[in-house]
Tab-separated table of C-alpha atoms and ligand atoms in Angstrom:
chain	number	residue	atom	x	y	z
A	1	MET	CA	-39.052	-52.923	13.814
A	2	ARG	CA	-40.379	-49.711	14.869
A	3	PRO	CA	-41.723	-46.363	12.960
A	4	PHE	CA	-38.604	-44.788	13.084
A	5	GLU	CA	-38.213	-40.325	12.946
A	6	ILE	CA	-36.008	-38.937	10.421
A	7	LYS	CA	-36.753	-35.443	11.174
A	8	LYS	CA	-39.412	-33.870	12.990
A	9	ASP	CA	-42.608	-35.092	11.887
A	10	ILE	CA	-41.600	-37.388	9.229
A	11	TYR	CA	-41.164	-40.496	9.995
A	12	TRP	CA	-39.414	-43.889	8.460
A	13	VAL	CA	-41.884	-46.690	7.780
A	14	GLY	CA	-40.345	-49.183	5.458
A	15	ALA	CA	-39.415	-53.124	5.298
A	16	LEU	CA	-35.803	-54.120	5.976
A	17	ASP	CA	-35.640	-57.847	3.598
A	18	TRP	CA	-32.642	-58.736	5.409
A	19	SER	CA	-32.088	-63.128	3.408
A	20	GLU	CA	-32.614	-61.561	0.181
A	21	ARG	CA	-29.526	-61.478	-2.219
A	22	ASP	CA	-31.110	-61.175	-5.861
A	23	PHE	CA	-32.315	-58.152	-6.714
A	24	HIS	CA	-33.388	-59.061	-10.693
A	25	ASN	CA	-29.636	-60.407	-10.734
A	26	PHE	CA	-27.778	-57.415	-8.454
A	27	THR	CA	-26.599	-59.922	-5.466
A	28	THR	CA	-27.515	-58.100	-2.418
A	29	PRO	CA	-24.812	-59.833	0.080
A	30	ARG	CA	-26.564	-57.108	2.892
A	31	GLY	CA	-29.618	-57.545	1.951
A	32	LEU	CA	-32.242	-54.556	0.733
A	33	THR	CA	-34.073	-51.679	2.120
A	34	TYR	CA	-37.521	-50.799	0.723
A	35	ASN	CA	-38.044	-47.223	2.208
A	36	SER	CA	-41.426	-45.696	2.375
A	37	TYR	CA	-41.633	-42.139	4.660
A	38	LEU	CA	-44.409	-40.778	6.961
A	39	ILE	CA	-45.343	-36.978	7.060
A	40	LEU	CA	-47.722	-35.807	10.073
A	41	ASP	CA	-48.497	-32.684	8.771
A	42	GLU	CA	-52.390	-31.160	7.663
A	43	MET	CA	-52.353	-33.644	5.199
A	44	ILE	CA	-51.041	-36.806	5.989
A	45	THR	CA	-48.816	-38.266	3.369
A	46	LEU	CA	-46.864	-41.123	2.597
A	47	ILE	CA	-43.700	-41.047	0.136
A	48	ASP	CA	-43.781	-44.693	-1.917
A	49	ALA	CA	-45.129	-48.103	-1.443
A	50	VAL	CA	-42.816	-50.956	-0.457
A	51	LYS	CA	-42.303	-54.434	-2.355
A	52	HIS	CA	-46.297	-56.353	-2.258
A	53	LYS	CA	-44.090	-58.956	0.166
A	54	PHE	CA	-43.730	-55.503	2.815
A	55	VAL	CA	-47.013	-54.195	3.246
A	56	GLU	CA	-47.960	-55.592	6.328
A	57	ASP	CA	-44.916	-54.266	7.593
A	58	LEU	CA	-45.403	-50.799	6.426
A	59	VAL	CA	-48.944	-50.957	7.985
A	60	GLU	CA	-47.534	-51.985	11.205
A	61	LYS	CA	-45.248	-49.385	11.619
A	62	VAL	CA	-48.199	-46.986	10.398
A	63	GLU	CA	-50.329	-48.024	13.055
A	64	LYS	CA	-48.211	-47.148	15.520
A	65	LEU	CA	-48.611	-43.228	14.982
A	66	VAL	CA	-51.738	-43.195	13.135
A	67	ASP	CA	-54.965	-44.663	11.215
A	68	LEU	CA	-53.937	-45.688	7.580
A	69	SER	CA	-57.789	-44.523	6.908
A	70	LYS	CA	-56.003	-40.482	7.603
A	71	ILE	CA	-53.696	-40.560	4.911
A	72	LYS	CA	-54.597	-38.114	2.472
A	73	TYR	CA	-52.156	-38.634	0.298
A	74	ILE	CA	-49.566	-41.838	-1.189
A	75	VAL	CA	-47.001	-39.939	-3.678
A	76	ILE	CA	-46.086	-42.575	-5.747
A	77	ASN	CA	-42.214	-41.099	-6.881
A	78	HIS	CA	-41.206	-44.410	-9.273
A	79	ILE	CA	-43.760	-47.418	-9.728
A	80	GLU	CA	-41.093	-50.172	-10.086
A	81	PRO	CA	-43.127	-53.064	-8.119
A	82	ASP	CA	-40.004	-52.465	-5.564
A	83	HIS	CA	-41.657	-49.116	-4.873
A	84	ALA	CA	-45.266	-50.040	-5.806
A	85	SER	CA	-46.330	-53.059	-5.880
A	86	GLY	CA	-47.772	-52.589	-2.827
A	87	LEU	CA	-50.400	-49.621	-3.820
A	88	SER	CA	-52.874	-51.706	-4.056
A	89	ASP	CA	-52.926	-53.145	-0.359
A	90	ILE	CA	-52.509	-50.483	1.423
A	91	LEU	CA	-54.826	-48.746	-0.872
A	92	LYS	CA	-57.594	-51.232	0.925
A	93	LEU	CA	-56.842	-49.599	4.233
A	94	ALA	CA	-55.990	-46.216	3.274
A	95	LYS	CA	-59.312	-45.720	1.686
A	96	ASP	CA	-59.238	-42.480	0.773
A	97	ALA	CA	-55.730	-41.323	0.395
A	98	GLU	CA	-55.192	-39.364	-3.631
A	99	ILE	CA	-52.328	-41.584	-5.442
A	100	VAL	CA	-50.257	-38.151	-6.769
A	101	CYS	CA	-47.533	-39.605	-9.141
A	102	SER	CA	-46.548	-38.165	-12.534
A	103	GLN	CA	-48.189	-38.921	-16.008
A	104	ARG	CA	-46.156	-41.832	-16.881
A	105	ALA	CA	-46.340	-42.831	-13.493
A	106	LYS	CA	-50.333	-43.311	-13.737
A	107	ASP	CA	-49.682	-44.626	-16.851
A	108	GLY	CA	-47.548	-47.668	-15.439
A	109	LEU	CA	-49.877	-48.470	-12.035
A	110	CYS	CA	-52.515	-48.433	-14.117
A	111	LYS	CA	-51.125	-51.512	-16.711
A	112	TYR	CA	-49.813	-52.667	-13.453
A	113	SER	CA	-53.081	-52.764	-11.393
A	114	ASP	CA	-56.100	-52.572	-11.861
A	115	CYS	CA	-56.482	-48.346	-10.959
A	116	ASP	CA	-60.680	-48.268	-11.219
A	117	GLY	CA	-61.871	-46.265	-8.769
A	118	TRP	CA	-58.159	-44.871	-7.728
A	119	LYS	CA	-57.618	-41.071	-6.792
A	120	ILE	CA	-54.691	-40.070	-9.342
A	121	LYS	CA	-52.902	-36.379	-9.409
A	122	VAL	CA	-51.044	-35.936	-12.176
A	123	VAL	CA	-48.339	-33.594	-11.547
A	124	LYS	CA	-45.123	-32.978	-13.220
A	125	GLY	CA	-41.288	-31.289	-12.378
A	126	GLY	CA	-41.902	-27.547	-10.887
A	127	ASP	CA	-45.122	-28.137	-9.305
A	128	GLN	CA	-46.130	-27.843	-5.941
A	129	LEU	CA	-48.412	-29.416	-3.012
A	130	LYS	CA	-49.440	-27.979	-0.019
A	131	ILE	CA	-50.253	-30.576	2.797
A	132	GLY	CA	-50.481	-27.897	5.996
A	133	LYS	CA	-47.194	-26.295	7.081
A	134	ARG	CA	-45.093	-27.784	4.363
A	135	THR	CA	-45.417	-27.772	0.434
A	136	LEU	CA	-43.963	-30.619	-1.321
A	137	THR	CA	-42.269	-29.427	-4.537
A	138	PHE	CA	-42.207	-32.590	-7.219
A	139	VAL	CA	-38.127	-32.605	-9.044
A	140	ASP	CA	-38.499	-34.537	-12.408
A	141	MET	CA	-36.591	-37.432	-12.588
A	142	THR	CA	-36.805	-39.201	-16.383
A	143	MET	CA	-35.264	-42.110	-16.467
A	144	LEU	CA	-34.034	-42.104	-13.274
A	145	HIS	CA	-34.328	-44.876	-12.954
A	146	TRP	CA	-37.394	-45.401	-14.759
A	147	PRO	CA	-39.466	-43.076	-17.376
A	148	ASP	CA	-42.049	-42.651	-14.577
A	149	SER	CA	-39.996	-41.171	-11.797
A	150	MET	CA	-39.407	-38.284	-10.189
A	151	ALA	CA	-38.488	-36.846	-6.282
A	152	VAL	CA	-39.967	-34.850	-3.581
A	153	TYR	CA	-38.934	-32.111	-1.995
A	154	VAL	CA	-39.880	-30.526	0.964
A	155	GLU	CA	-38.380	-26.961	1.847
A	156	GLU	CA	-39.400	-26.671	5.007
A	157	ASP	CA	-37.422	-30.074	6.413
A	158	LYS	CA	-35.104	-29.294	3.396
A	159	ILE	CA	-34.996	-32.810	2.487
A	160	LEU	CA	-35.118	-34.417	-0.433
A	161	PHE	CA	-36.583	-38.112	-0.966
A	162	SER	CA	-34.790	-39.062	-3.671
A	163	ASN	CA	-36.748	-42.581	-4.511
A	164	ASP	CA	-33.724	-44.367	-6.106
A	165	ALA	CA	-31.159	-42.058	-6.598
A	166	PHE	CA	-28.559	-41.703	-3.551
A	167	GLY	CA	-29.953	-45.288	-2.722
A	168	GLN	CA	-27.868	-48.250	-0.906
A	169	HIS	CA	-29.398	-52.169	-1.420
A	170	ILE	CA	-28.404	-52.940	1.967
A	171	ALA	CA	-30.299	-54.100	5.856
A	172	SER	CA	-29.704	-52.476	8.265
A	173	GLU	CA	-30.647	-51.580	12.105
A	174	GLY	CA	-29.374	-47.706	11.387
A	175	ARG	CA	-31.528	-45.587	9.117
A	176	PHE	CA	-28.588	-42.950	9.156
A	177	ASP	CA	-25.394	-42.956	7.358
A	178	GLY	CA	-22.924	-42.695	10.331
A	179	ASP	CA	-24.770	-45.928	11.170
A	180	VAL	CA	-23.559	-48.170	8.999
A	181	ASP	CA	-19.804	-49.125	7.747
A	182	ASP	CA	-18.906	-47.064	4.514
A	183	PRO	CA	-22.528	-46.756	3.361
A	184	VAL	CA	-20.614	-44.667	0.070
A	185	TYR	CA	-19.093	-48.009	-0.785
A	186	TRP	CA	-23.404	-49.313	-1.357
A	187	ALA	CA	-24.471	-46.601	-2.856
A	188	LYS	CA	-20.726	-47.013	-5.181
A	189	MET	CA	-22.310	-50.962	-5.617
A	190	TYR	CA	-25.732	-49.107	-6.598
A	191	TYR	CA	-24.457	-46.331	-8.078
A	192	ALA	CA	-22.757	-49.120	-10.730
A	193	ASN	CA	-25.025	-51.240	-11.272
A	194	ILE	CA	-27.855	-49.298	-11.756
A	195	LEU	CA	-27.294	-45.627	-12.734
A	196	MET	CA	-24.622	-45.825	-14.291
A	197	PRO	CA	-25.232	-45.852	-17.852
A	198	LEU	CA	-27.456	-42.658	-16.832
A	199	SER	CA	-24.586	-41.156	-15.571
A	200	GLY	CA	-25.462	-38.084	-18.455
A	201	LEU	CA	-28.385	-37.083	-16.995
A	202	ILE	CA	-27.106	-37.329	-13.231
A	203	LYS	CA	-24.660	-35.011	-14.133
A	204	LYS	CA	-27.436	-33.269	-15.453
A	205	LYS	CA	-29.638	-33.320	-12.587
A	206	LEU	CA	-26.890	-32.916	-9.757
A	207	GLU	CA	-26.197	-29.529	-11.457
A	208	GLU	CA	-30.356	-28.779	-10.971
A	209	LEU	CA	-30.080	-30.155	-7.419
A	210	LYS	CA	-27.299	-27.374	-6.174
A	211	ASN	CA	-30.674	-25.427	-6.777
A	212	LEU	CA	-32.417	-26.961	-3.311
A	213	LYS	CA	-31.015	-26.200	-0.150
A	214	ILE	CA	-30.672	-29.782	1.021
A	215	GLU	CA	-29.559	-30.851	4.312
A	216	MET	CA	-31.191	-34.949	4.120
A	217	ILE	CA	-31.372	-37.460	1.592
A	218	ALA	CA	-34.481	-39.762	1.675
A	219	PRO	CA	-33.731	-41.948	-1.188
A	220	SER	CA	-35.977	-44.744	-1.138
A	221	HIS	CA	-33.406	-47.442	-0.302
A	222	GLY	CA	-31.189	-48.011	2.438
A	223	ILE	CA	-29.882	-45.148	5.131
A	224	VAL	CA	-30.880	-42.009	5.036
A	225	TRP	CA	-28.135	-39.021	4.439
A	226	LYS	CA	-27.545	-36.942	6.967
A	227	ASN	CA	-24.889	-35.628	6.082
A	228	PRO	CA	-25.454	-34.894	1.944
A	229	SER	CA	-22.535	-33.351	0.634
A	230	LYS	CA	-20.211	-37.076	1.342
A	231	ILE	CA	-22.806	-38.586	-1.486
A	232	LEU	CA	-22.956	-35.874	-3.537
A	233	GLU	CA	-19.677	-35.597	-4.388
A	234	ALA	CA	-18.985	-38.786	-4.720
A	235	TYR	CA	-22.449	-38.649	-7.652
A	236	LYS	CA	-20.373	-36.159	-9.283
A	237	LYS	CA	-17.403	-38.271	-9.474
A	238	TRP	CA	-18.924	-41.276	-10.972
A	239	ALA	CA	-21.457	-39.237	-13.161
A	240	ASP	CA	-17.972	-37.573	-14.444
A	241	PHE	CA	-15.997	-41.389	-14.711
A	242	GLU	CA	-13.245	-39.748	-12.496
A	243	SER	CA	-10.775	-42.743	-11.828
A	244	GLU	CA	-7.719	-43.830	-9.963
A	245	ASN	CA	-4.791	-45.442	-10.603
A	246	LYS	CA	-6.882	-49.204	-10.869
A	247	LEU	CA	-7.064	-51.633	-13.513
A	248	VAL	CA	-9.783	-54.600	-12.803
A	249	ILE	CA	-9.061	-57.322	-14.901
A	250	VAL	CA	-11.553	-60.088	-15.362
A	251	TYR	CA	-10.915	-63.666	-17.219
A	252	ASP	CA	-12.026	-67.078	-17.324
A	253	THR	CA	-9.891	-69.624	-17.798
A	254	MET	CA	-9.556	-73.662	-18.860
A	255	TRP	CA	-6.694	-75.340	-18.488
A	256	ASN	CA	-4.857	-71.854	-16.477
A	257	SER	CA	-3.281	-70.345	-19.605
A	258	THR	CA	-5.496	-67.351	-19.847
A	259	GLU	CA	-5.400	-66.673	-15.755
A	260	MET	CA	-1.221	-67.229	-16.295
A	261	LEU	CA	-1.608	-63.783	-18.335
A	262	ALA	CA	-3.976	-62.156	-16.252
A	263	LYS	CA	-1.912	-62.701	-13.328
A	264	ALA	CA	1.180	-61.652	-15.412
A	265	ILE	CA	-0.912	-58.041	-16.029
A	266	ALA	CA	-1.772	-57.742	-12.592
A	267	ASP	CA	1.608	-58.073	-11.848
A	268	GLY	CA	2.974	-55.154	-14.274
A	269	ALA	CA	0.433	-52.917	-13.092
A	270	GLY	CA	1.051	-53.519	-10.130
A	271	SER	CA	5.110	-53.066	-10.192
A	272	VAL	CA	4.059	-49.115	-11.312
A	273	GLY	CA	1.577	-48.447	-7.958
A	274	ALA	CA	-1.794	-49.040	-9.716
A	275	LYS	CA	-4.532	-51.103	-7.443
A	276	VAL	CA	-5.293	-54.089	-8.628
A	277	TYR	CA	-8.049	-56.233	-9.057
A	278	LEU	CA	-7.946	-59.542	-10.385
A	279	PHE	CA	-11.590	-61.448	-11.006
A	280	HIS	CA	-12.696	-65.131	-11.911
A	281	VAL	CA	-15.575	-64.377	-12.803
A	282	ARG	CA	-17.197	-67.230	-11.813
A	283	LYS	CA	-16.155	-66.707	-8.993
A	284	THR	CA	-17.332	-63.305	-8.306
A	285	SER	CA	-20.619	-61.702	-8.436
A	286	PHE	CA	-21.093	-59.072	-11.811
A	287	THR	CA	-22.741	-56.695	-9.248
A	288	GLU	CA	-18.838	-56.618	-7.512
A	289	ILE	CA	-16.985	-56.677	-10.244
A	290	VAL	CA	-18.294	-53.915	-12.466
A	291	THR	CA	-18.259	-51.918	-8.451
A	292	GLU	CA	-15.005	-51.458	-9.424
A	293	ILE	CA	-15.344	-50.577	-13.001
A	294	LEU	CA	-16.271	-47.730	-12.707
A	295	ASP	CA	-13.888	-46.275	-10.487
A	296	ALA	CA	-11.185	-47.650	-12.187
A	297	LYS	CA	-8.149	-46.538	-15.457
A	298	ALA	CA	-8.451	-49.472	-16.919
A	299	ILE	CA	-9.302	-53.023	-17.305
A	300	ALA	CA	-8.579	-56.087	-19.269
A	301	VAL	CA	-10.904	-59.145	-20.475
A	302	GLY	CA	-9.618	-62.677	-20.657
A	303	SER	CA	-11.352	-64.774	-22.376
A	304	PRO	CA	-10.182	-68.897	-23.816
A	305	THR	CA	-11.813	-69.043	-27.283
A	306	LEU	CA	-14.121	-72.353	-26.789
A	307	HIS	CA	-16.088	-73.899	-29.820
A	308	ASN	CA	-15.022	-70.917	-32.038
A	309	SER	CA	-16.060	-68.825	-29.853
A	310	VAL	CA	-16.102	-66.500	-26.639
A	311	PHE	CA	-15.801	-67.882	-23.066
A	312	PRO	CA	-20.034	-68.071	-22.637
A	313	THR	CA	-19.669	-66.438	-19.007
A	314	ILE	CA	-16.810	-63.951	-20.445
A	315	ALA	CA	-20.082	-63.206	-23.394
A	316	GLY	CA	-22.516	-62.707	-20.735
A	317	PHE	CA	-20.092	-60.526	-17.941
A	318	LEU	CA	-19.561	-58.467	-21.182
A	319	THR	CA	-23.209	-58.340	-22.291
A	320	TYR	CA	-24.041	-57.050	-18.719
A	321	LEU	CA	-21.054	-54.050	-18.810
A	322	LYS	CA	-22.126	-53.208	-22.095
A	323	SER	CA	-25.457	-52.402	-21.139
A	324	LEU	CA	-23.977	-50.472	-18.041
A	325	ARG	CA	-21.878	-48.104	-20.906
A	326	PRO	CA	-18.736	-47.982	-18.741
A	327	GLN	CA	-16.895	-44.712	-20.334
A	328	LYS	CA	-13.341	-43.139	-19.999
A	329	LYS	CA	-10.799	-46.230	-19.126
A	330	LYS	CA	-8.581	-47.971	-21.144
A	331	ALA	CA	-9.270	-52.095	-22.265
A	332	LEU	CA	-7.256	-54.718	-23.457
A	333	ALA	CA	-8.640	-58.136	-24.573
A	334	PHE	CA	-6.304	-61.600	-24.117
A	335	GLY	CA	-6.490	-64.664	-23.820
A	336	SER	CA	-5.008	-68.227	-24.930
A	337	TYR	CA	-6.203	-70.068	-27.794
A	338	GLY	CA	-6.051	-73.760	-29.316
A	339	TRP	CA	-6.143	-73.172	-33.502
A	340	ASN	CA	-7.864	-70.134	-33.544
A	341	GLY	CA	-8.424	-66.638	-31.134
A	342	VAL	CA	-12.142	-66.145	-32.046
A	343	GLY	CA	-12.417	-65.708	-28.405
A	344	ILE	CA	-10.003	-62.999	-27.984
A	345	LYS	CA	-10.929	-61.157	-31.002
A	346	GLU	CA	-14.803	-61.314	-29.835
A	347	VAL	CA	-13.663	-59.826	-26.391
A	348	HIS	CA	-11.689	-57.084	-28.598
A	349	SER	CA	-14.940	-56.073	-31.036
A	350	LEU	CA	-17.153	-56.151	-28.227
A	351	LEU	CA	-14.765	-53.862	-25.445
A	352	GLN	CA	-14.473	-51.471	-29.083
A	353	GLU	CA	-18.266	-51.258	-29.250
A	354	MET	CA	-17.959	-49.946	-25.638
A	355	LYS	CA	-15.848	-46.781	-26.843
A	356	LEU	CA	-13.132	-48.003	-24.984
A	357	GLU	CA	-9.665	-47.359	-25.779
A	358	CYS	CA	-8.606	-50.491	-26.542
A	359	LEU	CA	-4.404	-51.589	-27.189
A	360	GLU	CA	-3.797	-54.393	-29.394
A	361	PRO	CA	-4.815	-58.201	-27.573
A	362	LEU	CA	-2.997	-60.127	-26.359
A	363	MET	CA	-3.411	-63.552	-27.924
A	364	VAL	CA	-1.147	-66.887	-26.737
A	365	ARG	CA	-1.283	-70.161	-28.269
A	366	TYR	CA	-2.260	-72.682	-25.782
A	367	LYS	CA	0.397	-71.867	-22.065
A	368	PRO	CA	1.928	-69.295	-22.094
A	369	LYS	CA	6.518	-68.639	-22.661
A	370	LYS	CA	8.364	-67.073	-21.310
A	371	ASP	CA	8.762	-64.440	-23.373
A	372	GLU	CA	4.208	-64.382	-23.603
A	373	ILE	CA	4.569	-63.800	-19.980
A	374	GLU	CA	6.272	-60.369	-20.302
A	375	LYS	CA	4.307	-58.986	-23.225
A	376	ALA	CA	1.431	-59.450	-20.334
A	377	PHE	CA	3.462	-58.111	-17.681
A	378	ASN	CA	4.684	-54.757	-20.028
A	379	LEU	CA	0.636	-54.275	-20.747
A	380	GLY	CA	0.265	-54.051	-17.608
A	381	VAL	CA	2.161	-51.669	-17.026
A	382	GLU	CA	1.105	-49.929	-19.828
A	383	LEU	CA	-2.590	-50.212	-19.251
A	384	VAL	CA	-1.993	-47.851	-15.749
A	385	LYS	CA	0.234	-45.455	-17.557
B	401	FEO	FE1	-36.033	-48.965	-6.740
B	401	FEO	FE2	-36.226	-48.563	-10.043
B	401	FEO	O1	-36.651	-48.848	-8.004
């Protein structure tokens, strides 16, 4: 693939990982992108490296534009290996390049690699670096996504190189938001699974970003936002946990009794016009489930009791969900049991620990009878009321 000019003299030189389906447990049904950008100015600047496996892809693209030895700066916005593990190999060709990064990034880079002999310029939020006609302004992005993270704003082009923020895990030939179907959905999946726990910080950051005139956002994953207002509005909604009239039901089942309850709850919510997503936890990825939970008004989690405990698949799911710190949702624990309902009680306590607005759990012995199905139906109504 060739370099792609996203603005005059600014090129995408990243890599596409079409076949990867797992990014540290994030299911990626359409692959991944590791974006890197080359700014051709008096001091040639590379923004972000790529995952080690894709260095050759980057080098091939850069060489079509300029010899790598001419690169003056390599900005490392974030040290996570998807953006920085290719750096040491790139430096073998870009021998004179100086790395530009935050202090925490410098510390981290020198843990991941032997950085003896590397030239590293440490910058902080608000610092500027003139590279010719353009000036780079560094934007502090602490914890978005790691403590070392930062972004780069180029006022002359009104472009924000945002690294993880505003990214999406998708591989595509097209480089802009108009080139893929529903880019906001892919950004939502990324937000829900990577950024949801950082929503408080994101709200503050969105306010700060209003001080910059941004006409393009170029993240380090996925497509470039030519129309940034669309994604900025979506981020505001997600960071505020604005919800739709929607119920997400997640369950596992041993002898279909918990499943019968799940379906009755779904019927109840559907009967009053709510959108309903019903997920068998062993048949849908956690990634897809939490994408729908992000903007749901309510969740219901169903577990049978197994060996005096919650069903292990549901325990795993709830551990993941808890780490993402969902907010502003009603919640219900439900399930069937044989001789004690410990599994359902454990689901209820985990939902309470997440500080969700929990209804009393629905516990049904063995198989639900008609009145118990009706109770489940009514709880479905109540969850979305
Ligand atoms: Fe895309 Fe936090 O790395």
